[in-house]
Amino acid sequence: MAGGKMKKDKQKGPRAPSNHYQGGVTFHKSKGQHILKNPLLVDAIVQKAGIKPTDTILEIGPGTGNLTKKLLEAGKMVIQGDVLKTDLPYFDICVANIPYQISSPLTFKLLFHQPAFRCAIIMFQREFAMRLVAQPGDNLYCRLSVNTQFYARVSHLLKVGKNNFRPPPKVDSSVVRIEPRKPRPEVNHKEWDGFIRICFIRKNKTLGSIFKQKNVLSLLEKNYKTLQALQGSKNVSLSGNDDMEIARLGDESMEMDDGMDDDMDMECDEAEGEGEVSEFKNKVISVLKEGKFEEQRASKLSQESFLTLLSMFNKAGIHFS
């Protein structure tokens, strides 16, 4: 009522959820649905994408369509669908303002999409974005950084404050450009992922310390014996299910990697066994020493260094899949 105060009726039962309405569509903050409202940022995102008139554009998280309209003005066609449940068709460019809960699985689904697209311009939670672009030695450098940069060139484009969204999220965001490497690195995904996972058990511990841990040696020795048996039967197979490996690569989410002191390690004591275990342990450590990796730390190694060490392990018959 104009010029007065309206009396609020008392609600009975549980309070209704606070949903936001835009253009007749209900958006749920609890599901990470935050709509970009700043038209200047919309224009900047489209400009950064470098869209050609003949491009097919995949937009993820269209919201009310304010970005979609700009994309249709610049490109040929926009494909619509549930990105995590749909087999993606051919597209040239991906532009996405996504619920942050799907950041990691979406990133790796895109990286393994064939045929490879030209680039993706994606809005991520800022800390996740900073992990994607972190370099060796940075505090945020982690397994996510290594895996993403191994398969793509990643660059930070824009920082986006939370007040540019309706409703505003609790954290700031960043726009990142992702360009798949062409050709894609020729490496067994399962082997690479298993190796990187072990290296980043504690990223600030030395690799010599990590590879002496009982659980690590036990796993590697089991793989070693299995491979020896397969080679004896001339039935060697190290390939895995690609979809499963993509999921493994993308399960890192916002992993808060370490930063702890070395004595805050997992409960994996160094192996002290005799016989075959000790012989295998010596085999593993000899590879690290040969490549001068024993005193190195995952937090400071580049993709090239990881590839070199993995190749040395494989030549010694030590595998991670």
XYZ file of C-alpha atoms in Angstrom:
321
model
C 0.000 0.000 0.000
C 1.491 3.348 -1.085
C 2.411 5.744 1.712
C 1.915 3.180 4.455
C 3.200 -0.068 5.881
C 1.865 -3.433 4.925
C 1.260 -5.890 7.728
C 3.091 -9.132 7.108
C 1.096 -12.275 7.629
C 2.747 -14.764 9.910
C 3.917 -17.801 8.042
C 3.037 -21.184 9.317
C 5.349 -24.134 8.852
C 8.850 -24.006 7.329
C 9.957 -20.894 5.490
C 9.800 -21.038 1.731
C 13.201 -21.109 0.011
C 14.509 -17.766 -1.190
C 14.503 -18.119 -4.989
C 15.171 -15.373 -7.486
C 13.067 -14.746 -10.578
C 14.403 -13.400 -13.862
C 12.222 -13.226 -16.946
C 9.759 -15.714 -15.518
C 12.495 -18.269 -14.752
C 13.281 -19.409 -11.218
C 16.955 -19.474 -10.205
C 18.258 -21.276 -7.147
C 21.216 -19.779 -5.281
C 21.773 -23.112 -3.521
C 22.501 -24.703 -6.887
C 25.099 -22.090 -7.778
C 22.806 -20.207 -10.147
C 24.018 -16.606 -10.205
C 23.069 -14.465 -13.187
C 25.610 -12.084 -14.713
C 23.883 -8.686 -14.810
C 26.656 -6.321 -15.978
C 26.239 -5.713 -19.757
C 29.796 -4.437 -20.075
C 31.128 -7.764 -18.804
C 28.873 -9.625 -21.221
C 30.352 -7.593 -24.079
C 33.896 -8.208 -22.797
C 33.366 -11.966 -22.637
C 32.060 -12.071 -26.211
C 34.982 -9.943 -27.388
C 37.554 -12.161 -25.627
C 36.082 -15.233 -27.329
C 37.164 -13.979 -30.764
C 34.027 -15.319 -32.417
C 33.845 -15.595 -36.205
C 30.531 -15.280 -38.098
C 30.774 -18.940 -39.162
C 31.473 -20.310 -35.662
C 29.205 -22.757 -33.876
C 29.058 -21.728 -30.220
C 28.395 -23.942 -27.225
C 27.003 -21.868 -24.360
C 26.775 -23.428 -20.905
C 24.612 -21.813 -18.232
C 22.546 -19.447 -20.448
C 20.476 -18.031 -17.579
C 18.096 -15.348 -18.865
C 19.785 -15.216 -22.253
C 21.587 -11.884 -21.950
C 24.845 -13.501 -23.080
C 23.070 -15.802 -25.543
C 21.715 -12.807 -27.456
C 25.196 -11.357 -27.869
C 26.607 -14.716 -28.927
C 23.939 -15.164 -31.600
C 24.785 -11.750 -32.965
C 28.432 -12.788 -33.316
C 28.230 -16.471 -34.261
C 26.350 -18.910 -36.447
C 24.492 -21.151 -34.007
C 24.106 -21.832 -30.283
C 23.615 -25.404 -29.112
C 21.527 -26.013 -25.992
C 21.533 -28.987 -23.588
C 22.564 -30.351 -20.173
C 26.323 -30.291 -20.503
C 27.124 -33.093 -18.035
C 24.449 -35.451 -19.415
C 24.768 -34.734 -23.128
C 27.191 -36.055 -25.715
C 28.466 -32.768 -27.051
C 28.286 -32.238 -30.820
C 30.811 -30.339 -32.877
C 31.454 -26.745 -31.810
C 34.146 -24.145 -32.391
C 33.939 -22.075 -29.212
C 32.521 -22.674 -25.740
C 31.343 -19.736 -23.630
C 30.168 -20.545 -20.118
C 28.959 -18.927 -16.923
C 28.436 -22.123 -14.950
C 27.363 -23.314 -11.501
C 30.737 -23.615 -9.769
C 29.929 -27.114 -8.485
C 30.546 -28.536 -11.976
C 33.785 -26.629 -12.672
C 36.172 -29.570 -12.539
C 34.150 -32.268 -14.364
C 33.130 -29.751 -17.018
C 36.715 -28.628 -17.616
C 37.923 -32.154 -18.283
C 34.886 -33.135 -20.314
C 35.688 -30.217 -22.601
C 39.406 -31.024 -22.738
C 38.684 -34.565 -23.912
C 35.984 -33.587 -26.395
C 36.642 -34.652 -29.983
C 37.109 -33.070 -32.381
C 38.999 -30.453 -30.409
C 37.428 -26.995 -30.315
C 39.317 -23.732 -30.806
C 38.886 -22.244 -27.340
C 36.634 -21.994 -24.285
C 35.908 -18.803 -22.342
C 34.636 -19.861 -18.921
C 33.663 -18.052 -15.721
C 35.024 -19.909 -12.663
C 35.172 -19.250 -8.942
C 38.316 -17.145 -8.589
C 40.366 -19.574 -6.510
C 39.564 -22.423 -8.892
C 40.617 -20.229 -11.810
C 43.868 -19.337 -10.068
C 44.611 -23.035 -9.591
C 44.074 -23.622 -13.298
C 46.711 -21.042 -14.253
C 49.130 -21.528 -11.306
C 52.774 -22.159 -12.224
C 55.388 -24.379 -10.520
C 56.349 -22.792 -7.207
C 53.048 -20.918 -6.766
C 51.110 -21.647 -3.577
C 48.045 -22.738 -5.570
C 49.998 -25.012 -7.946
C 48.444 -28.457 -7.601
C 47.360 -31.585 -9.447
C 44.562 -29.606 -11.100
C 47.130 -27.124 -12.477
C 49.321 -29.891 -13.889
C 46.502 -31.874 -15.487
C 44.782 -28.866 -17.055
C 47.959 -27.296 -18.429
C 49.129 -30.666 -19.722
C 46.127 -30.859 -22.043
C 45.557 -27.147 -22.730
C 46.978 -23.642 -22.744
C 45.236 -21.718 -19.981
C 45.229 -17.961 -19.417
C 43.456 -15.616 -17.004
C 41.398 -12.910 -18.749
C 39.215 -11.015 -16.297
C 38.542 -10.730 -12.596
C 34.810 -10.403 -11.912
C 33.556 -9.050 -8.604
C 30.604 -10.751 -6.901
C 28.444 -7.631 -7.206
C 28.228 -8.204 -10.956
C 25.816 -11.092 -10.311
C 22.221 -11.364 -9.177
C 22.035 -12.712 -6.534
C 25.686 -11.987 -5.594
C 27.696 -15.127 -4.715
C 29.940 -15.271 -1.646
C 33.174 -15.163 -3.667
C 34.673 -13.327 -6.624
C 34.999 -14.941 -10.031
C 37.436 -14.976 -12.938
C 37.122 -15.520 -16.666
C 39.634 -17.996 -18.078
C 40.563 -18.892 -21.655
C 41.277 -22.571 -22.365
C 42.806 -23.719 -25.660
C 43.216 -27.504 -26.115
C 46.700 -28.521 -27.196
C 46.844 -29.813 -30.745
C 47.809 -32.518 -31.160
C 46.732 -33.829 -27.761
C 49.695 -35.206 -25.715
C 50.286 -38.860 -26.515
C 50.126 -40.398 -23.068
C 47.965 -43.054 -21.460
C 45.464 -41.050 -19.386
C 45.222 -43.686 -16.681
C 48.996 -43.978 -16.388
C 49.494 -40.202 -16.252
C 46.745 -39.686 -13.673
C 48.011 -42.458 -11.398
C 51.529 -41.033 -11.508
C 50.474 -37.419 -10.818
C 48.206 -38.513 -7.955
C 51.151 -40.149 -6.187
C 53.469 -37.182 -6.767
C 50.897 -34.856 -5.176
C 50.104 -36.988 -2.115
C 51.974 -34.214 -0.333
C 53.172 -31.700 -2.885
C 55.778 -30.115 -0.583
C 57.439 -33.382 0.448
C 60.359 -34.663 -1.590
C 59.566 -37.279 -4.206
C 62.111 -39.553 -2.530
C 60.081 -39.436 0.674
C 56.766 -40.003 -1.134
C 57.993 -42.982 -3.157
C 59.422 -44.650 -0.049
C 55.991 -44.785 1.597
C 54.745 -48.292 2.255
C 51.366 -47.865 0.553
C 52.942 -46.334 -2.540
C 55.557 -49.074 -2.870
C 52.928 -51.758 -2.307
C 50.754 -50.378 -5.101
C 53.618 -49.986 -7.544
C 55.012 -53.438 -6.807
C 51.589 -54.968 -7.424
C 51.428 -53.202 -10.796
C 54.985 -54.326 -11.553
C 54.268 -57.999 -10.835
C 51.013 -57.883 -12.799
C 52.779 -56.405 -15.814
C 55.542 -59.015 -15.597
C 52.914 -61.759 -15.609
C 51.082 -60.214 -18.562
C 54.297 -59.861 -20.516
C 55.019 -63.508 -19.827
C 51.689 -64.448 -21.375
C 52.165 -61.922 -24.220
C 48.878 -60.249 -23.315
C 49.872 -56.748 -22.277
C 47.208 -54.037 -22.045
C 47.640 -50.728 -20.258
C 44.735 -48.859 -21.818
C 41.779 -47.839 -19.674
C 38.240 -46.644 -20.207
C 38.587 -43.062 -21.482
C 35.357 -41.849 -19.878
C 36.416 -43.260 -16.510
C 39.829 -41.622 -16.759
C 38.332 -38.256 -17.641
C 36.217 -38.511 -14.502
C 39.327 -39.347 -12.440
C 41.214 -36.381 -13.880
C 38.317 -34.107 -13.105
C 37.544 -35.170 -9.549
C 39.925 -32.678 -7.969
C 37.363 -29.899 -7.524
C 38.777 -27.312 -5.105
C 41.401 -29.603 -3.592
C 43.142 -27.706 -0.794
C 46.566 -29.097 -1.461
C 48.783 -29.367 1.544
C 50.850 -26.419 2.661
C 51.314 -28.418 5.865
C 54.572 -29.370 7.485
C 56.124 -32.631 6.372
C 55.346 -34.314 9.671
C 51.613 -33.802 8.997
C 51.707 -36.600 6.435
C 49.291 -39.412 5.675
C 49.610 -42.584 7.705
C 51.979 -44.215 5.238
C 55.210 -45.192 6.953
C 58.309 -45.878 4.935
C 58.674 -49.498 3.950
C 61.097 -51.423 6.124
C 60.518 -54.915 4.719
C 63.116 -57.411 3.564
C 63.528 -59.475 0.399
C 61.509 -58.552 -2.681
C 60.007 -55.407 -1.147
C 63.455 -54.002 -0.426
C 64.666 -54.928 -3.900
C 61.705 -53.205 -5.498
C 62.150 -50.187 -3.243
C 65.768 -49.924 -4.402
C 64.569 -50.128 -8.000
C 62.172 -47.226 -7.489
C 64.704 -45.059 -5.658
C 67.376 -45.759 -8.270
C 65.105 -44.256 -10.937
C 64.647 -41.113 -8.829
C 68.380 -40.824 -8.227
C 69.265 -41.395 -11.867
C 67.060 -38.474 -12.926
C 68.066 -36.356 -9.912
C 64.437 -36.270 -8.757
C 64.891 -37.712 -5.250
C 65.101 -34.293 -3.577
C 62.650 -32.590 -5.940
C 59.109 -31.604 -4.903
C 55.946 -31.848 -7.004
C 55.069 -28.260 -6.098
C 58.026 -27.034 -8.165
C 58.065 -29.441 -11.117
C 56.909 -28.571 -14.640
C 54.886 -30.803 -16.956
C 58.093 -31.585 -18.874
C 59.798 -32.791 -15.688
C 56.825 -34.966 -14.771
C 56.828 -36.482 -18.259
C 60.558 -37.197 -18.021
C 60.197 -38.962 -14.678
C 57.168 -40.968 -15.820
C 59.087 -42.096 -18.905
C 62.025 -43.199 -16.733
C 59.740 -45.198 -14.448
C 58.060 -46.859 -17.436
C 61.413 -47.812 -18.972
C 62.263 -49.498 -15.668
C 59.021 -51.482 -15.881
C 57.274 -49.413 -13.195
C 53.727 -48.377 -14.089
C 50.924 -46.466 -12.370
C 47.767 -47.768 -14.049
